[in-house]
Tab-separated table of C-alpha atoms in Angstrom:
chain	number	residue	atom	x	y	z
A	1	UNK	CA	0.064	-0.420	-0.133
A	2	UNK	CA	1.261	3.537	-0.108
A	3	UNK	CA	1.072	5.761	2.465
A	4	UNK	CA	-2.538	7.965	1.103
A	5	UNK	CA	-4.091	4.146	0.623
A	6	UNK	CA	-3.968	3.218	3.895
A	7	UNK	CA	-5.333	7.437	4.878
A	8	UNK	CA	-8.060	7.141	1.823
A	9	UNK	CA	-9.353	4.006	3.716
A	10	UNK	CA	-10.898	5.849	6.826
A	11	UNK	CA	-11.739	8.447	5.142
A	12	UNK	CA	-15.416	7.053	6.882
A	13	UNK	CA	-13.851	6.144	10.145
A	14	UNK	CA	-16.026	8.422	12.695
A	15	UNK	CA	-13.764	7.096	15.465
A	16	UNK	CA	-10.783	8.610	17.725
A	17	UNK	CA	-8.201	9.204	15.019
A	18	UNK	CA	-5.603	11.994	16.901
A	19	UNK	CA	-5.694	13.187	20.153
A	20	UNK	CA	-3.678	16.286	21.245
A	21	UNK	CA	-3.796	17.248	24.435
A	22	UNK	CA	-7.629	18.133	24.834
A	23	UNK	CA	-7.598	18.168	21.872
A	24	UNK	CA	-9.662	15.618	19.765
A	25	UNK	CA	-10.422	14.762	16.377
A	26	UNK	CA	-11.818	11.958	14.990
A	27	UNK	CA	-10.384	9.874	11.388
A	28	UNK	CA	-12.691	11.017	8.589
A	29	UNK	CA	-11.530	14.960	10.917
A	30	UNK	CA	-8.313	13.630	10.387
A	31	UNK	CA	-8.035	13.027	6.619
A	32	UNK	CA	-10.311	16.246	5.789
A	33	UNK	CA	-7.079	18.125	6.903
A	34	UNK	CA	-5.483	16.204	5.216
A	35	UNK	CA	-6.639	16.772	1.882
A	36	UNK	CA	-7.461	20.216	2.843
A	37	UNK	CA	-3.581	20.416	3.642
A	38	UNK	CA	-3.148	18.909	0.117
A	39	UNK	CA	-4.682	21.555	-1.806
A	40	UNK	CA	-3.508	23.783	0.239
A	41	UNK	CA	0.448	22.603	-0.947
A	42	UNK	CA	-0.422	22.428	-3.932
A	43	UNK	CA	-1.056	25.936	-3.859
A	44	UNK	CA	2.181	26.726	-2.829
A	45	UNK	CA	3.979	24.112	-5.361
A	46	UNK	CA	7.219	25.056	-7.405
A	47	UNK	CA	6.307	23.661	-10.715
A	48	UNK	CA	9.483	22.862	-13.099
A	49	UNK	CA	10.602	20.161	-10.188
A	50	UNK	CA	9.513	17.592	-7.304
A	51	UNK	CA	7.977	20.067	-4.903
A	52	UNK	CA	9.890	20.115	-1.517
A	53	UNK	CA	8.518	20.614	1.986
A	54	UNK	CA	10.505	21.020	5.102
A	55	UNK	CA	8.693	20.841	8.180
A	56	UNK	CA	10.152	21.738	11.053
A	57	UNK	CA	7.709	21.259	14.014
A	58	UNK	CA	7.656	19.641	17.050
A	59	UNK	CA	5.214	16.402	17.687
A	60	UNK	CA	1.692	19.118	17.067
A	61	UNK	CA	-1.626	17.687	14.901
A	62	UNK	CA	-0.311	20.091	12.176
A	63	UNK	CA	2.346	17.640	11.298
A	64	UNK	CA	0.147	14.987	11.731
A	65	UNK	CA	-2.064	16.651	8.900
A	66	UNK	CA	1.234	17.699	6.456
A	67	UNK	CA	2.150	13.997	5.996
A	68	UNK	CA	-0.834	13.382	5.478
A	69	UNK	CA	-1.223	16.742	2.909
A	70	UNK	CA	2.315	14.969	1.383
A	71	UNK	CA	0.790	11.974	0.723
A	72	UNK	CA	-1.826	13.595	-1.274
A	73	UNK	CA	-0.285	15.787	-2.870
A	74	UNK	CA	2.909	14.605	-4.111
A	75	UNK	CA	4.674	16.860	-2.439
A	76	UNK	CA	7.591	15.508	-0.486
A	77	UNK	CA	7.995	16.182	3.038
A	78	UNK	CA	11.315	17.417	5.071
A	79	UNK	CA	11.539	16.024	8.879
A	80	UNK	CA	14.260	19.126	10.268
A	81	UNK	CA	15.263	18.380	13.498
A	82	UNK	CA	14.391	21.687	15.778
A	83	UNK	CA	17.162	20.518	17.778
A	84	UNK	CA	19.449	22.548	14.389
A	85	UNK	CA	19.335	26.191	14.170
A	86	UNK	CA	21.936	28.458	12.238
A	87	UNK	CA	24.733	27.183	9.196
A	88	UNK	CA	23.766	23.777	10.555
A	89	UNK	CA	19.900	24.387	9.136
A	90	UNK	CA	20.134	25.783	6.344
A	91	UNK	CA	22.767	23.094	4.746
A	92	UNK	CA	19.559	20.775	6.125
A	93	UNK	CA	17.100	22.952	3.657
A	94	UNK	CA	19.534	23.393	1.122
A	95	UNK	CA	20.924	19.571	0.474
A	96	UNK	CA	17.328	18.602	0.641
A	97	UNK	CA	16.203	21.212	-2.407
A	98	UNK	CA	13.755	22.280	0.661
A	99	UNK	CA	11.199	25.002	-1.701
A	100	UNK	CA	9.097	25.322	1.065
A	101	UNK	CA	9.388	25.630	5.444
A	102	UNK	CA	6.557	25.517	7.354
A	103	UNK	CA	7.079	25.824	11.228
A	104	UNK	CA	5.848	26.973	14.350
A	105	UNK	CA	9.767	29.031	15.502
A	106	UNK	CA	12.192	31.995	14.627
A	107	UNK	CA	14.215	30.961	11.652
A	108	UNK	CA	16.849	32.718	10.604
A	109	UNK	CA	16.737	34.785	7.862
A	110	UNK	CA	19.443	33.507	4.781
A	111	UNK	CA	17.461	29.595	4.613
A	112	UNK	CA	16.485	30.645	1.169
A	113	UNK	CA	13.605	29.400	0.421
A	114	UNK	CA	9.906	31.047	1.247
A	115	UNK	CA	8.704	30.672	5.635
A	116	UNK	CA	5.514	29.816	5.928
A	117	UNK	CA	4.861	30.443	9.522
A	118	UNK	CA	2.137	28.116	11.134
A	119	UNK	CA	-0.427	30.847	13.256
A	120	UNK	CA	0.048	34.383	11.450
A	121	UNK	CA	-2.126	35.718	9.728
A	122	UNK	CA	-1.302	34.168	6.418
A	123	UNK	CA	-1.230	31.111	7.592
A	124	UNK	CA	-5.080	31.571	8.614
A	125	UNK	CA	-5.992	33.193	6.245
A	126	UNK	CA	-4.389	29.779	3.330
A	127	UNK	CA	-5.782	27.592	5.203
A	128	UNK	CA	-8.904	28.857	5.331
A	129	UNK	CA	-8.684	29.561	1.121
A	130	UNK	CA	-8.396	25.774	1.274
A	131	UNK	CA	-11.732	24.886	3.716
A	132	UNK	CA	-13.126	22.110	2.551
A	133	UNK	CA	-10.994	21.528	-0.223
A	134	UNK	CA	-10.766	18.269	-1.905
A	135	UNK	CA	-8.108	17.098	-4.533
A	136	UNK	CA	-8.323	14.094	-6.262
A	137	UNK	CA	-5.399	12.971	-5.076
A	138	UNK	CA	-1.940	12.515	-7.107
A	139	UNK	CA	-1.813	9.110	-7.962
A	140	UNK	CA	1.773	7.030	-6.641
A	141	UNK	CA	2.694	4.180	-6.201
A	142	UNK	CA	4.807	2.302	-3.093
A	143	UNK	CA	7.972	3.283	-5.443
A	144	UNK	CA	7.277	7.333	-5.035
A	145	UNK	CA	9.190	9.790	-2.696
A	146	UNK	CA	7.253	10.366	0.452
A	147	UNK	CA	9.547	11.577	2.233
A	148	UNK	CA	13.462	12.726	3.439
A	149	UNK	CA	13.812	11.887	6.974
A	150	UNK	CA	17.211	12.624	8.307
A	151	UNK	CA	19.394	9.874	9.648
A	152	UNK	CA	20.883	10.791	13.563
A	153	UNK	CA	24.023	11.741	12.236
A	154	UNK	CA	26.566	9.961	15.019
A	155	UNK	CA	28.870	8.923	12.083
A	156	UNK	CA	29.178	12.505	10.886
A	157	UNK	CA	26.918	15.446	9.518
A	158	UNK	CA	22.836	13.733	8.988
A	159	UNK	CA	22.565	12.601	5.686
A	160	UNK	CA	18.657	12.416	4.352
A	161	UNK	CA	17.451	9.531	3.398
A	162	UNK	CA	14.751	8.965	0.947
A	163	UNK	CA	11.933	7.246	2.470
A	164	UNK	CA	8.926	6.094	-0.123
A	165	UNK	CA	5.443	5.576	-0.030
A	166	UNK	CA	6.197	2.023	0.785
A	167	UNK	CA	8.728	2.225	2.958
A	168	UNK	CA	6.643	4.246	5.416
A	169	UNK	CA	3.397	2.202	4.738
A	170	UNK	CA	4.640	-1.591	4.864
A	171	UNK	CA	6.356	-1.240	8.033
A	172	UNK	CA	3.029	0.617	9.482
A	173	UNK	CA	1.044	-2.124	8.517
A	174	UNK	CA	3.889	-4.955	9.961
A	175	UNK	CA	3.305	-3.759	12.936
A	176	UNK	CA	-0.154	-2.922	13.091
A	177	UNK	CA	-0.545	-7.413	12.164
A	178	UNK	CA	2.477	-8.044	13.715
A	179	UNK	CA	0.511	-7.067	17.489
A	180	UNK	CA	-2.428	-7.399	16.462
A	181	UNK	CA	-3.513	-3.653	16.723
A	182	UNK	CA	-6.916	-2.219	16.022
A	183	UNK	CA	-9.154	0.467	16.198
A	184	UNK	CA	-9.563	-0.040	19.679
A	185	UNK	CA	-5.878	0.714	20.323
A	186	UNK	CA	-4.263	4.032	20.562
A	187	UNK	CA	-1.135	4.567	19.867
A	188	UNK	CA	0.840	7.073	21.912
A	189	UNK	CA	4.071	9.403	19.762
A	190	UNK	CA	6.358	10.928	22.183
A	191	UNK	CA	9.925	9.780	19.515
A	192	UNK	CA	10.277	13.914	16.733
A	193	UNK	CA	8.013	12.753	13.931
A	194	UNK	CA	11.174	14.478	12.066
A	195	UNK	CA	12.655	10.701	12.936
A	196	UNK	CA	11.953	7.302	11.011
A	197	UNK	CA	10.934	5.969	13.724
A	198	UNK	CA	8.267	8.122	14.908
A	199	UNK	CA	7.087	7.794	11.501
A	200	UNK	CA	7.539	3.970	10.926
A	201	UNK	CA	6.692	2.243	14.595
A	202	UNK	CA	5.028	5.207	15.518
A	203	UNK	CA	2.483	6.420	13.355
A	204	UNK	CA	2.235	5.049	10.318
A	205	UNK	CA	0.972	1.776	12.548
A	206	UNK	CA	-1.801	4.181	14.217
A	207	UNK	CA	-2.795	4.769	10.650
A	208	UNK	CA	-2.952	1.142	9.057
A	209	UNK	CA	-4.706	0.294	12.426
A	210	UNK	CA	-7.192	3.094	12.580
A	211	UNK	CA	-5.441	3.069	15.617
A	212	UNK	CA	-5.961	6.574	17.543
A	213	UNK	CA	-2.747	9.049	17.523
A	214	UNK	CA	-2.266	10.323	20.235
A	215	UNK	CA	1.115	12.931	20.113
A	216	UNK	CA	3.348	14.141	22.884
A	217	UNK	CA	4.624	17.676	21.697
A	218	UNK	CA	8.032	16.757	23.788
A	219	UNK	CA	9.403	13.393	24.663
A	220	UNK	CA	9.036	14.120	29.148
A	221	UNK	CA	10.269	11.312	31.210
A	222	UNK	CA	7.692	11.656	33.810
A	223	UNK	CA	5.010	12.699	31.868
A	224	UNK	CA	5.109	9.854	30.623
A	225	UNK	CA	2.658	7.306	32.124
A	226	UNK	CA	0.040	10.213	33.271
A	227	UNK	CA	-0.737	11.142	29.469
A	228	UNK	CA	-0.931	6.686	28.998
A	229	UNK	CA	-3.385	6.988	31.976
A	230	UNK	CA	-5.282	10.603	29.546
A	231	UNK	CA	-5.405	9.054	26.725
A	232	UNK	CA	-5.836	5.551	27.250
A	233	UNK	CA	-2.494	4.142	25.194
A	234	UNK	CA	-2.196	0.518	24.170
A	235	UNK	CA	1.575	0.850	22.390
A	236	UNK	CA	4.054	3.396	22.575
A	237	UNK	CA	7.397	3.983	20.912
A	238	UNK	CA	10.709	4.909	21.294
A	239	UNK	CA	14.453	4.375	19.944
A	240	UNK	CA	17.937	4.957	22.126
A	241	UNK	CA	17.490	6.554	25.987
A	242	UNK	CA	13.565	6.886	26.869
A	243	UNK	CA	13.024	3.396	28.474
A	244	UNK	CA	15.961	4.458	31.172
A	245	UNK	CA	15.214	8.021	31.484
A	246	UNK	CA	11.792	6.945	32.693
A	247	UNK	CA	13.117	4.187	34.576
A	248	UNK	CA	14.462	6.956	36.468
A	249	UNK	CA	11.029	8.585	37.627
A	250	UNK	CA	9.797	8.149	41.180
A	251	UNK	CA	8.480	4.946	41.706
A	252	UNK	CA	5.895	4.033	42.542
A	253	UNK	CA	3.129	0.882	44.171
A	254	UNK	CA	0.712	1.301	41.356
A	255	UNK	CA	2.936	1.545	38.720
A	256	UNK	CA	1.645	-1.015	36.684
A	257	UNK	CA	-2.520	-0.262	36.544
A	258	UNK	CA	-1.782	1.557	33.038
A	259	UNK	CA	-3.490	0.682	29.812
A	260	UNK	CA	-0.265	0.281	28.752
A	261	UNK	CA	-0.305	-3.460	26.990
A	262	UNK	CA	2.758	-3.265	23.894
A	263	UNK	CA	6.354	-0.643	23.659
A	264	UNK	CA	8.223	-1.905	21.219
A	265	UNK	CA	11.364	0.152	19.704
A	266	UNK	CA	14.563	-0.013	19.235
A	267	UNK	CA	18.523	0.896	20.774
A	268	UNK	CA	16.841	-0.004	24.354
A	269	UNK	CA	19.919	-1.089	27.387
A	270	UNK	CA	19.128	-5.424	27.902
A	271	UNK	CA	18.645	-4.708	31.547
A	272	UNK	CA	15.471	-2.325	31.012
A	273	UNK	CA	13.786	-4.198	28.419
A	274	UNK	CA	13.081	-5.877	31.240
A	275	UNK	CA	12.789	-4.049	33.877
A	276	UNK	CA	10.644	-1.594	31.830
A	277	UNK	CA	8.081	-4.679	31.236
A	278	UNK	CA	7.776	-5.880	35.234
A	279	UNK	CA	6.835	-2.556	36.261
A	280	UNK	CA	5.269	-0.970	34.089
A	281	UNK	CA	3.086	-4.742	33.235
A	282	UNK	CA	3.559	-4.869	29.250
A	283	UNK	CA	5.184	-6.257	27.101
A	284	UNK	CA	9.005	-5.047	25.386
A	285	UNK	CA	10.114	-5.755	21.876
A	286	UNK	CA	13.394	-4.455	20.579
A	287	UNK	CA	14.674	-4.422	17.858
A	288	UNK	CA	17.761	-3.239	15.428
A	289	UNK	CA	17.799	-0.405	12.541
A	290	UNK	CA	19.217	1.604	10.385
A	291	UNK	CA	17.061	4.812	9.326
A	292	UNK	CA	17.744	3.745	4.872
A	293	UNK	CA	16.788	0.562	5.294
A	294	UNK	CA	18.607	-1.902	4.778
A	295	UNK	CA	19.461	-3.114	8.194
A	296	UNK	CA	16.455	-4.647	10.131
A	297	UNK	CA	16.831	-7.411	13.340
A	298	UNK	CA	14.725	-8.666	15.595
A	299	UNK	CA	14.367	-9.900	18.127
A	300	UNK	CA	12.876	-13.568	19.286
A	301	UNK	CA	11.734	-15.362	22.427
A	302	UNK	CA	14.519	-17.403	21.516
A	303	UNK	CA	16.936	-14.634	21.388
A	304	UNK	CA	20.018	-15.097	23.541
A	305	UNK	CA	20.946	-12.538	26.761
A	306	UNK	CA	22.932	-9.951	24.688
A	307	UNK	CA	21.924	-10.931	20.955
A	308	UNK	CA	20.561	-7.936	18.858
A	309	UNK	CA	18.076	-11.564	16.863
A	310	UNK	CA	17.700	-12.676	13.853
A	311	UNK	CA	16.859	-10.312	10.410
A	312	UNK	CA	13.714	-9.384	9.640
A	313	UNK	CA	12.234	-10.624	6.173
A	314	UNK	CA	14.883	-10.650	3.525
A	315	UNK	CA	17.829	-9.849	4.365
A	316	UNK	CA	20.282	-12.713	4.825
A	317	UNK	CA	21.575	-14.972	7.709
A	318	UNK	CA	24.774	-16.498	7.062
């Protein structure tokens, strides 16, 4: 499937689709917003070359609508890291050939491309102009480019990875099926959405399953359990150290009294996996993968202590 396929399958779904702080959207409303954003993006498109839109946002609803808008409009979404600024940010914008940057913060004047500020009078006017818009989706295949996602930069400057519709949609559907997620579940996404983990193991999973996606603006160790209870989250994704950060919060006797059923991610410390599951009464499934998607290693119940796991489908194990 494509990301657009997964999204349009929710067009008549009135069940909860997006949760953020005290605001709620059904999946049907999310699709309508995505169509509106798709129409807006088309109106801003520079003809003659692929339309690359830089998104410099935390995990806010507009990020989710822009993902949907890109999927339906044929635009390529570029996830920009909000922690990078100045020359580093300008380099990322230039490297990915962004023709527009959408953001809700101050950015350097020398980015070299137009900047559309969320919440500004121009933003409000443009959105109003495209209210109720329902353009036909731009035809796409699983091999068409959907997003450019930067690596974490552990080996030098972050590299922009080409993520096709299939590279986002396939793991979303695969993980939703693997873990038996449905519209009765709530997927908690607190990892940054400019990163591949949040897109492939969080946002796309909720979309494929028809589960509600609960967004946290920025990860908070102390806010993790209150959010899980508040949103009724049954699934969460992670990367790197967050498990250890949550485990470092003060222990309470009712920690396991929560709806969380499954936590999935990668690079968790082995000693933290069992400790997290025991403390919060859930299953923690850890794997290993690269932003490029070239290497995927999955833990299985028979994985020996200290081992990463077995190669994923299509990866040779010899």
